Coordinates of C-alpha atoms in Angstrom, one line a residue:
X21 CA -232.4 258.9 108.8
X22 CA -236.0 258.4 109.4
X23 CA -237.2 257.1 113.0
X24 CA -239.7 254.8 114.0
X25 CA -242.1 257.2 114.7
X26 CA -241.8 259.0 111.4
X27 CA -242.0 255.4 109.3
X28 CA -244.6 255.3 111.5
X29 CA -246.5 258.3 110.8
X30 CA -246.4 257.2 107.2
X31 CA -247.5 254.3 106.9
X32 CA -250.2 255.8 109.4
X33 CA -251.4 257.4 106.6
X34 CA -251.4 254.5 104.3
X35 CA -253.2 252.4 106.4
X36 CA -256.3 255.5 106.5
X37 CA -256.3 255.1 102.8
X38 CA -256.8 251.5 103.1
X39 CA -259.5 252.1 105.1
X40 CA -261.4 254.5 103.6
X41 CA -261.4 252.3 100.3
X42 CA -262.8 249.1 102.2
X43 CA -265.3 251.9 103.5
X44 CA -265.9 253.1 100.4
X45 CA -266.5 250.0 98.7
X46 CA -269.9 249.4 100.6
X47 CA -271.2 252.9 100.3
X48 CA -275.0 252.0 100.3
X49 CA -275.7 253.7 97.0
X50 CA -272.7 252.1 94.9
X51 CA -274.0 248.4 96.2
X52 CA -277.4 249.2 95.8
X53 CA -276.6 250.7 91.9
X54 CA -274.7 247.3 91.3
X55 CA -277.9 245.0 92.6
X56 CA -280.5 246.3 90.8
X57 CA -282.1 247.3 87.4
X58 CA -285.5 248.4 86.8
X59 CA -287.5 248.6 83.4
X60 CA -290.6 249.8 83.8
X61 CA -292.2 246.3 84.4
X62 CA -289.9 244.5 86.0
X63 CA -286.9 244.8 88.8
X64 CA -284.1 242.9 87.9
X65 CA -281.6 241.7 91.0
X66 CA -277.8 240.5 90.8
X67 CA -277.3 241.2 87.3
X68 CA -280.4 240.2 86.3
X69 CA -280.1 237.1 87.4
X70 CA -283.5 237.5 89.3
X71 CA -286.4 239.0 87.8
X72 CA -289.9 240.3 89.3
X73 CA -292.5 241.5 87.9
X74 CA -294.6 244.8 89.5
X75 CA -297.7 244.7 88.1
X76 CA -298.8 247.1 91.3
X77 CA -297.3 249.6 93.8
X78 CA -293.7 249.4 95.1
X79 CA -293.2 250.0 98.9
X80 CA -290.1 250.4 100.9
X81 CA -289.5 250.0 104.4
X82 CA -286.0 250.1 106.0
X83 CA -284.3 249.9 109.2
X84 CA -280.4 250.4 109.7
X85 CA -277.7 252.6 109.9
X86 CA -277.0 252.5 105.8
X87 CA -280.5 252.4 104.8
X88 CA -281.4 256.2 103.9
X89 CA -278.8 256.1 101.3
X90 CA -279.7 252.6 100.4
X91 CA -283.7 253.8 99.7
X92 CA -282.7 257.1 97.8
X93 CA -280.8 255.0 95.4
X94 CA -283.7 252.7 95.1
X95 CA -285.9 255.4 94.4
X96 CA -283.9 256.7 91.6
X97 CA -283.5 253.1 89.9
X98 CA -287.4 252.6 90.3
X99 CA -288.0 256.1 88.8
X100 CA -291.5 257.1 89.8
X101 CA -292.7 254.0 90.4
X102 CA -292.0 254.3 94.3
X103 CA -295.5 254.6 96.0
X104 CA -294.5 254.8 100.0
X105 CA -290.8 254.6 102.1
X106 CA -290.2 255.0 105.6
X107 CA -286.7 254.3 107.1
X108 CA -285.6 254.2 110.7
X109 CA -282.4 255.4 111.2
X110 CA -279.7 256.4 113.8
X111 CA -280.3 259.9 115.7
X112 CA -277.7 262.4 113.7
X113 CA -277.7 260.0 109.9
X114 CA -276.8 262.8 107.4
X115 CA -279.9 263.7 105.2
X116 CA -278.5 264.3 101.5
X117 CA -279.9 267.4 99.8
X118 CA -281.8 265.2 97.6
X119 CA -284.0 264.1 100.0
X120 CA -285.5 267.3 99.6
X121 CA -287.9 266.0 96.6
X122 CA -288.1 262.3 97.7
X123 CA -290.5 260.0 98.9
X124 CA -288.5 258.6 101.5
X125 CA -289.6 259.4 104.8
X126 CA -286.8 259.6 107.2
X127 CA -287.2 258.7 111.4
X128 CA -284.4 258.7 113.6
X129 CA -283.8 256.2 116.7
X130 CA -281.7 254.3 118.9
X131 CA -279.5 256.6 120.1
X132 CA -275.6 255.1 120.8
X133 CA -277.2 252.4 119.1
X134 CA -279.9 251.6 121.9
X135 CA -283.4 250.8 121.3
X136 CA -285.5 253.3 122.4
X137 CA -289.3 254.8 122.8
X138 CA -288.5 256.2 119.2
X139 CA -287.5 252.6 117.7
X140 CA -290.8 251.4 119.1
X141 CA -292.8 254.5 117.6
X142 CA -290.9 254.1 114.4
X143 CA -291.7 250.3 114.1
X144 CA -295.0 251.1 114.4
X145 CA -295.3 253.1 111.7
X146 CA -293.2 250.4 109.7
X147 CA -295.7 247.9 110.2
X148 CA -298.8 250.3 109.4
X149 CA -297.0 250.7 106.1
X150 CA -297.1 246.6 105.7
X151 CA -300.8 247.0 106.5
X152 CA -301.5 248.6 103.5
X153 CA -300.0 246.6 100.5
X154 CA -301.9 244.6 98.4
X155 CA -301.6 241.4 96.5
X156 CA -300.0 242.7 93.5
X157 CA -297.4 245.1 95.3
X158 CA -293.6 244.8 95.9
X159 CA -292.0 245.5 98.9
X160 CA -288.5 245.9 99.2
X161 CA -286.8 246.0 102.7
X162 CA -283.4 247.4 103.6
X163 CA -281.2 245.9 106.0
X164 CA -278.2 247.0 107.6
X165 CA -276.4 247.0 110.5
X166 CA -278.0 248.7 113.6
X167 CA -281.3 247.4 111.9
X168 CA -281.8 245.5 115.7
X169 CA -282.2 248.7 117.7
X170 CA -284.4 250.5 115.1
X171 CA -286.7 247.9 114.5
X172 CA -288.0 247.1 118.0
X173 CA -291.2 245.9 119.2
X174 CA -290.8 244.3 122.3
X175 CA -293.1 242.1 123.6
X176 CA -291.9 242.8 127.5
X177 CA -291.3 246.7 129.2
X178 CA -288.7 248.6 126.7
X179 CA -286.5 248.7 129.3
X180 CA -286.5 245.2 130.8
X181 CA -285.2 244.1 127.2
X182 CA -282.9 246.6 127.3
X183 CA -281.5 245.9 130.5
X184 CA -281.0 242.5 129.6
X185 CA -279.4 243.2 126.0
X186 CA -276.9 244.8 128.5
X187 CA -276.4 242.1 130.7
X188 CA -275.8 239.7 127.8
X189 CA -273.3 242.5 126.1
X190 CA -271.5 243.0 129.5
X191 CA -271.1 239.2 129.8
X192 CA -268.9 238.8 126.1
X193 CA -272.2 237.8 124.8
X194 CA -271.9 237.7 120.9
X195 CA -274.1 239.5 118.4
X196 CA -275.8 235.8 117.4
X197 CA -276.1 235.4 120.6
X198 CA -277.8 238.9 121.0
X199 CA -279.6 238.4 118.2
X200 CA -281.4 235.2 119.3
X201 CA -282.4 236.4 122.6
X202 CA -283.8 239.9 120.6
X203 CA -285.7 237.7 118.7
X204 CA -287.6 235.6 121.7
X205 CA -288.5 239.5 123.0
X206 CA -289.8 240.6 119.7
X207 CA -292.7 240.9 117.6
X208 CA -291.2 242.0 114.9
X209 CA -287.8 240.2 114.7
X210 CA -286.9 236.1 114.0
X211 CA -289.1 236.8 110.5
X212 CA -292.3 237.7 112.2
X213 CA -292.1 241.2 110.2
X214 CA -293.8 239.2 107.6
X215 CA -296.0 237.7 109.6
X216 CA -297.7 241.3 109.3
X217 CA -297.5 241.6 105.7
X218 CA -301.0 242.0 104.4
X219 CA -301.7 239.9 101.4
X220 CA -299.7 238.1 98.9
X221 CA -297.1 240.3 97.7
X222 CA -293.8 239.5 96.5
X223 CA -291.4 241.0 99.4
X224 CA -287.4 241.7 98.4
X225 CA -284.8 242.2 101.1
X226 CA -281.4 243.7 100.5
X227 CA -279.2 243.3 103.1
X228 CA -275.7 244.8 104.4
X229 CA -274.2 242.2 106.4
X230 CA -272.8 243.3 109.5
X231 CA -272.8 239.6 110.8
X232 CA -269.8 236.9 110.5
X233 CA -270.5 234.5 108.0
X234 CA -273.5 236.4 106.7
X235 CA -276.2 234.6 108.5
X236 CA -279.6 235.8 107.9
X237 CA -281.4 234.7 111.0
X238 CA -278.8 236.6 112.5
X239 CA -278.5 240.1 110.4
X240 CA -280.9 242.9 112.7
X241 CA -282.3 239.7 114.3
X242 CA -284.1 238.3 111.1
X243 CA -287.3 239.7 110.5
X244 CA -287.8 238.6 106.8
X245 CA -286.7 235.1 107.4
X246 CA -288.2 231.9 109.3
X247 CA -286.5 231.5 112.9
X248 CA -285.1 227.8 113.1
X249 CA -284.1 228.6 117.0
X250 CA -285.2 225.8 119.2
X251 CA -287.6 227.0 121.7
X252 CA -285.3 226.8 124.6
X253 CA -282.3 228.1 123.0
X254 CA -283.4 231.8 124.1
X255 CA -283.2 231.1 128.0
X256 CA -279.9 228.4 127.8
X257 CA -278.2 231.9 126.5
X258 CA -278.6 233.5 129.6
X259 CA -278.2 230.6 131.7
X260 CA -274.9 230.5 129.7
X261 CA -273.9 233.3 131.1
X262 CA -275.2 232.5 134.8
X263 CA -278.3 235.6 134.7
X264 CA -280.8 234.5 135.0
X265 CA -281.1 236.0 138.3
X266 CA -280.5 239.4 137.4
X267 CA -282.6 239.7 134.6
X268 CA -286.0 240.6 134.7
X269 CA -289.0 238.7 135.7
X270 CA -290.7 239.6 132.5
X271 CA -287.9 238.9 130.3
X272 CA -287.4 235.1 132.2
X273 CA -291.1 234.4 131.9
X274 CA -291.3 236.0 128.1
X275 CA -287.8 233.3 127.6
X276 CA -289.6 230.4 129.1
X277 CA -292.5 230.5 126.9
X278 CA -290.8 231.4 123.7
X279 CA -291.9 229.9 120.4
X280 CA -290.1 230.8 117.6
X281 CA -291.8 232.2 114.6
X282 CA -291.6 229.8 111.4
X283 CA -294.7 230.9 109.6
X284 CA -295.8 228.9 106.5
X285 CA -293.8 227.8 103.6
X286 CA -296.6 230.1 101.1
X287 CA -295.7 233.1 103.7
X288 CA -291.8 232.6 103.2
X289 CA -292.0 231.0 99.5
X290 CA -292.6 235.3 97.9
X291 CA -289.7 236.3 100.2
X292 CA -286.4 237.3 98.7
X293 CA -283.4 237.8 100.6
X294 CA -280.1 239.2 99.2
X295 CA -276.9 239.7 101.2
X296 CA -275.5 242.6 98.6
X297 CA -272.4 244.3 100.3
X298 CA -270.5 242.0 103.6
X299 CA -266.9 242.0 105.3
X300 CA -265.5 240.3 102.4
X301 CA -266.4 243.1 99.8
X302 CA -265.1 246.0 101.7
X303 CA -261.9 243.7 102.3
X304 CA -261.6 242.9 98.9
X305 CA -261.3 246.7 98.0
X306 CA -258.7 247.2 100.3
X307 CA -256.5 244.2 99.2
X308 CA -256.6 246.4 95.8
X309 CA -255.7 249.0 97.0
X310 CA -252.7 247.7 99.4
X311 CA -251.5 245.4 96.5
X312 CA -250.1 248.5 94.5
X313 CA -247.2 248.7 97.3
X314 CA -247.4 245.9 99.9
X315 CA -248.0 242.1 99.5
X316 CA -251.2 242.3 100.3
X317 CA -253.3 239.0 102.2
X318 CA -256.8 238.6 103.1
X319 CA -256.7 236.3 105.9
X320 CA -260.2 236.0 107.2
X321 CA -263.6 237.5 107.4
X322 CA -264.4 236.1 110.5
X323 CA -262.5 237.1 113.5
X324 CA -265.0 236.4 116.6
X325 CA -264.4 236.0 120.1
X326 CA -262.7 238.3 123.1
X327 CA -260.7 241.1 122.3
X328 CA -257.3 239.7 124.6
X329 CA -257.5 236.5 122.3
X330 CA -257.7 237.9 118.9
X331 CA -254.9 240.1 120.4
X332 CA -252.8 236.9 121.1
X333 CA -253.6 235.7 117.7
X334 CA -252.3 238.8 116.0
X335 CA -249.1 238.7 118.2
X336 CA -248.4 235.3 117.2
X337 CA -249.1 236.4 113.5
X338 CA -246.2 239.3 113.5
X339 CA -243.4 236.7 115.4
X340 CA -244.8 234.6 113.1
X341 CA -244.3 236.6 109.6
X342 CA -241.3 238.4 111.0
X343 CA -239.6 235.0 111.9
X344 CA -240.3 234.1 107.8
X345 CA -238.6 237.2 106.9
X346 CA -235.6 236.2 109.0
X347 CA -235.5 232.8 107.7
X348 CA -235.6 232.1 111.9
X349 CA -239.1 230.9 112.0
X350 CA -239.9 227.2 113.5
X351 CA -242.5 224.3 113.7
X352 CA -243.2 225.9 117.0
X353 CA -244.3 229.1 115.7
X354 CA -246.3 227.7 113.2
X355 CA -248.6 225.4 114.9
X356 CA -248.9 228.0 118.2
X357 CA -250.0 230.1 115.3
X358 CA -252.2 227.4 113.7
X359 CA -254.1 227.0 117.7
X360 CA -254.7 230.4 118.3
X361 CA -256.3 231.7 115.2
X362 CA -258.4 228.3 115.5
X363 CA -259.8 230.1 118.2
X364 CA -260.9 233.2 117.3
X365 CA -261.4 232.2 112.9
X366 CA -262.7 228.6 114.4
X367 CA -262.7 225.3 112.2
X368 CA -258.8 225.1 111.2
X369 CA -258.0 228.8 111.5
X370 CA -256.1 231.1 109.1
X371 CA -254.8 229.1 106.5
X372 CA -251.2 229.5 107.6
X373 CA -249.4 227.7 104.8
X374 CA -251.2 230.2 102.1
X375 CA -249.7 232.7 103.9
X376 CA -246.5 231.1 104.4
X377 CA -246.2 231.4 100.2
X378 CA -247.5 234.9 100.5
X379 CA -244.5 236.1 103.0
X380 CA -241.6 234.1 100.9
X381 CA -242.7 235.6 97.7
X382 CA -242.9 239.7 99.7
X383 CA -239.9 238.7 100.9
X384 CA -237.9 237.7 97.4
X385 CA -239.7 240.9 96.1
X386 CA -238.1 242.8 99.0
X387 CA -241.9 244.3 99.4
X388 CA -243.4 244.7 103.1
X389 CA -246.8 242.4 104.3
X390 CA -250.0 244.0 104.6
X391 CA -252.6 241.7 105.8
X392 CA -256.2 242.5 106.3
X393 CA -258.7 240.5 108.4
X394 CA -262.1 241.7 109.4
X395 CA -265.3 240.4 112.1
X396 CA -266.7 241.5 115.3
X397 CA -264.5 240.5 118.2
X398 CA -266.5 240.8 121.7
X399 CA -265.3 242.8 125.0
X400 CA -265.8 241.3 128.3
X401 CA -266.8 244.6 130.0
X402 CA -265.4 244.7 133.8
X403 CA -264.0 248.4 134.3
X404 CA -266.1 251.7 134.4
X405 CA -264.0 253.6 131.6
X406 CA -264.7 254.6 128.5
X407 CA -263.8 252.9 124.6
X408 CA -264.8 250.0 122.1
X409 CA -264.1 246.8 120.7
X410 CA -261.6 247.9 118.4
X411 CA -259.5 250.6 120.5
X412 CA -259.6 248.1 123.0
X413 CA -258.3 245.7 120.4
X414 CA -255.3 248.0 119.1
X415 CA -254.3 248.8 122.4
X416 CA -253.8 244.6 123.6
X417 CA -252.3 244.5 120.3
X418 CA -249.7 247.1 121.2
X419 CA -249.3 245.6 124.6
X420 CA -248.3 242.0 123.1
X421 CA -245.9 243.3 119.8
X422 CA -244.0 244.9 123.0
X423 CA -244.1 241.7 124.9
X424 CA -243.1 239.9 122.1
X425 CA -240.5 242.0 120.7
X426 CA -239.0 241.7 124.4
X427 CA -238.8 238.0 124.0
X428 CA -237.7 238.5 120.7
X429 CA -235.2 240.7 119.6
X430 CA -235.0 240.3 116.1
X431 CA -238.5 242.0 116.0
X432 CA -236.4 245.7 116.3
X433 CA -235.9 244.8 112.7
X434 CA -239.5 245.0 111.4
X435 CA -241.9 248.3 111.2
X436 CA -245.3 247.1 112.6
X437 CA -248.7 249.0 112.7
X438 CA -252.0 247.3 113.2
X439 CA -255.5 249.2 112.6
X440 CA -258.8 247.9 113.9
X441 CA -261.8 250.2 112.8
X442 CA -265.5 249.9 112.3
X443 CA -266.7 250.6 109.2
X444 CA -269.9 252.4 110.5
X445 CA -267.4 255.5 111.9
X446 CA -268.4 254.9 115.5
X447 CA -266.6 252.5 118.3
X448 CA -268.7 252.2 121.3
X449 CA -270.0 255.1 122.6
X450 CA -267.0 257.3 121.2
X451 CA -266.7 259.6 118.2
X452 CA -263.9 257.2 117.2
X453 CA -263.9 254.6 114.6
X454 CA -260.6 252.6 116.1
X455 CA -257.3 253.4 116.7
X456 CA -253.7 252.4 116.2
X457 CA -251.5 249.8 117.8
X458 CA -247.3 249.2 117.5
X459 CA -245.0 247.9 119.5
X460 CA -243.4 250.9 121.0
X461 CA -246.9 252.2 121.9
X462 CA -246.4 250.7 126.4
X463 CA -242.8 252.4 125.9
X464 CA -244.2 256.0 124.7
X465 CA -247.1 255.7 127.1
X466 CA -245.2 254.6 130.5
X467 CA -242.9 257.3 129.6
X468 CA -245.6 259.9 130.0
X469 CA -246.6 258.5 132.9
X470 CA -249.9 257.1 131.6
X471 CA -249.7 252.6 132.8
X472 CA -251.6 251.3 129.5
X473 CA -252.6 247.9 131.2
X474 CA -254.3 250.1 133.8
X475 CA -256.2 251.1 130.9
X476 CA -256.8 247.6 129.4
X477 CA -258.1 246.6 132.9
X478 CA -261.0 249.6 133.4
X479 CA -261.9 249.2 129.7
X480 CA -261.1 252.6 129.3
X481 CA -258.8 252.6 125.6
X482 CA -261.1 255.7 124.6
X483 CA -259.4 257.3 127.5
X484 CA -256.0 256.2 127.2
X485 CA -255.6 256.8 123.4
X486 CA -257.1 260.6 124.2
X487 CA -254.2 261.4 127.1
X488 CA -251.6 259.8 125.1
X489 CA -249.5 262.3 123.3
X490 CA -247.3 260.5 120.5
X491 CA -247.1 263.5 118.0
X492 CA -249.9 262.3 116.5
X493 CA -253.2 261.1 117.1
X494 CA -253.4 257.4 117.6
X495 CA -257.5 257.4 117.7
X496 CA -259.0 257.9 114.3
X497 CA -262.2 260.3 113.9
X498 CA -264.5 260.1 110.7
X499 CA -267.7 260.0 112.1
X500 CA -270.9 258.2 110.5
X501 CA -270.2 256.4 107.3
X502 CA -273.6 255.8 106.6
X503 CA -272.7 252.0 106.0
X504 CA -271.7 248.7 108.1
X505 CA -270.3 245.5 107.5
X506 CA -268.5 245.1 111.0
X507 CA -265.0 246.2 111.2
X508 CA -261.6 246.2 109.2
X509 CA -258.3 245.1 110.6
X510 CA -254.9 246.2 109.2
X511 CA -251.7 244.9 109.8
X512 CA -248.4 246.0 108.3
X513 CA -245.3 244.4 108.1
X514 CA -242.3 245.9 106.9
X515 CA -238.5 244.9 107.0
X516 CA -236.1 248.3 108.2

């Protein structure tokens, strides 16, 4: 008879696979190939429901951890017809072999996805290329995630913004949050990038959201669209957080005088903006893919908030599905399961009665649950170790299925794995994407000695998932993906 461990090892497996479709699904050339068409005299967006005519030169700019690939497959759809491209992109992006004859010209920056004196001298260049188009040009820009680190222009000392992008990030600050302080500091961000377009050309931006709910003031900070932020909304962020003391003099005084950047309507009216891969795309491919053997459930695209209560919400989610497989669920489980995705999906939460129908109709097919969520839960940062949002995420998982399954024992009946992983390859400042979490995980660890809440407390899951030793490896390594729309959560449920 199989154990745990080897049910778990399989299903292990299984859950990489789901992964790397979701991943797969928003490869920058495969959305970009889908987006556009282009016949000589006019590009054609969305399946041509958008049309533009180029009666002069096409430029490209680009600035994002997906955008190389993104721009090469431009280029090929625009077949000659590209006149300049310059991407900024993350130190170590793989350069394709056909880059070899392209136009594209590739800069790298922001190194562990930190602004840098290279983002700055890449920007620049970035803009002198917008200094050069004329009326009857296109420019298309890429977004993608990382875009905020590689497109940086700060109006206060590079390393006053970045000390206070730490501060804010150290706090549980979220990436709007981020993202609307960035944009107070920049010249470039909160749309002022086309405040430095010369002339009247048309402008297209196709973006990969890495964003909840796809927000483009928000997406690398905005610089293609107006910035609505109220003038003081910048400095009540880090008053928020109560540092405003530690930051900077010249990040307080740039705060204090912030006006945001809303341009004129004629300056906005030529600019396109096109969300073309998200959360919800790369999801959607890995329900397909799940739906061949599991019961498969897309429950949100919007996880937000700190890494201990998306944990509680996920705990409450197995007792929860586990109890409707036993036929021992209860009101009480329900609505405690109702309040804490409420706070970590917001509005209503999950919709718990959808997935009610979804676990009676696995469970008269006598198939196993596999659920997928994705968003970008926060970590409030108080230890000295070493990991990211998502290993940090599997590992409280793991903590609370063990809790729970000591409250409840009829959870020894159910097979449970849960996978957080970013789809860019890269947690933190570790070669790991995420890692695994199950309920047995506190067990094997305290058994080799190793306290996993210890762990939890130093922010340190990098370092706890690389000394434990469960047969197999619990952190999962596929470096740079070349794409990002935040990260990929799976769950599976599975009757013994």
């Amino acid at each position: 008879m199989c154990s745990e461990f080897d049910r778990l090892a399989e299903m292990k497996k299984y859950v990489v696979k789901v992964f790397e479709e979701c991943v797969k699904s928003v490869s920058p050339r495969n959305i970009v190939r889908n987006t556009l068409r282009f016949d000589s005299k006019k590009l054609f967006v969305n399946d041509d429901s958008s049309e533009y005519s180029v009666p002069g030169d096409v430029y490209l700019v680009g600035f994002g951890k997906a955008v190389l690939n993104m721009a090469l497959e431009v280029e090929n759809i625009l077949n000659g017809r590209l006149k300049e491209a310059v991407v900024s992109v993350p130190f170590g992006t793989q350069r394709p072999s056909s880059l070899q004859n392209s136009k594209v010209r590739v800069m790298e920056a922001a190194r562990n996805n930190m602004p840098d004196r290279q983002s700055v001298e890449n920007t620049d260049r970035i803009t002198g290329t917008l200094a050069r188009l004329g009326r009857h040009d296109l420019l298309i820009v890429l977004i993608s995630g990382g875009g905020s680190a590689l497109l940086c222009s700060p109006t206060v000392p590079l390393h006053d913004k970045i000390l206070a992008t730490n501060l804010l990030s150290s706090g549980g600050a979220s990436i709007e949050q981020l993202n609307t302080v960035r944009k107070a500091l920049s010249r470039v961000k909160g749309g002022r990038l086309i405040g430095l377009v010369r002339g009247e050309c048309t402008v297209i931006s196709l973006i990969l959201s890495d964003v909840v709910g796809d927000p483009l003031t928000a997406i690398a900070s905005g610089p293609t669209v107006p910035n609505d932020d109220p003038d003081c909304l910048p400095i009540g962020i880090v008053d928020r957080f109560g540092l405003r003391d530690k930051m900077p003099k010249t990040v307080i005084d740039a705060l204090l005088r912030n006006e945001s950047f809303n341009g004129t309507s004629a300056r906005f009216d030529r600019v396109h903006n096109y969300v073309i891969g998200n959360n919800a795309v790369a999801l959607r491919a890995g329900i397909e893919y799940a739906s061949r053997d599991f019961k498969a459930v897309l429950v949100t695209t919007s996880l937000h908030g700190d890494v201990a209560l998306v944990a509680t919400f996920y705990s409450d989610l197995v007792t929860y599905v586990c109890g409707l497989y036993a036929c021992t669920t209860d009101g009480k489980r329900k609505d405690q399961l109702k309040i804490t995705s409420s706070s970590v999906v917001g509005g209503g939460g999950v919709d718990v009665e959808g997935l009610t129908n979804s676990v009676v109709e696995a469970s008269s097919e006598g198939r196993g649950l596999c659920i997928l969520s994705g968003g970008e839960p926060t970590v409030m940062v108080r230890g000295s170790g070493l990991g990211g949002r998502n290993q940090e995420l599997a590992l409280r998982v793991s903590l609370a299925l063990g809790a729970a399954r000591r409250r409840d024992d009829g959870l020894h009946r159910f097979d449970v794995l849960f996978f957080s992983g970013g789809t860019d390859g890269i947690d933190g400042p570790t070669d790991a994407c995420g890692a695994f979490g199950y309920p047995a995980l506190e067990d094997v660890a305290l058994s080799q000695g190793l306290d996993p809440s210890r762990y939890v407390n130093n922010n340190d899951s990098y370092g706890f998932y690389s000394s434990l030793d469960c047969g197999g490896d619990d952190l999962l390594k596929i470096g740079h993906t070349g794409t990002n729309v935040m990260d990929v959560h799976v769950l599976i449920i599975k009757p013994k």
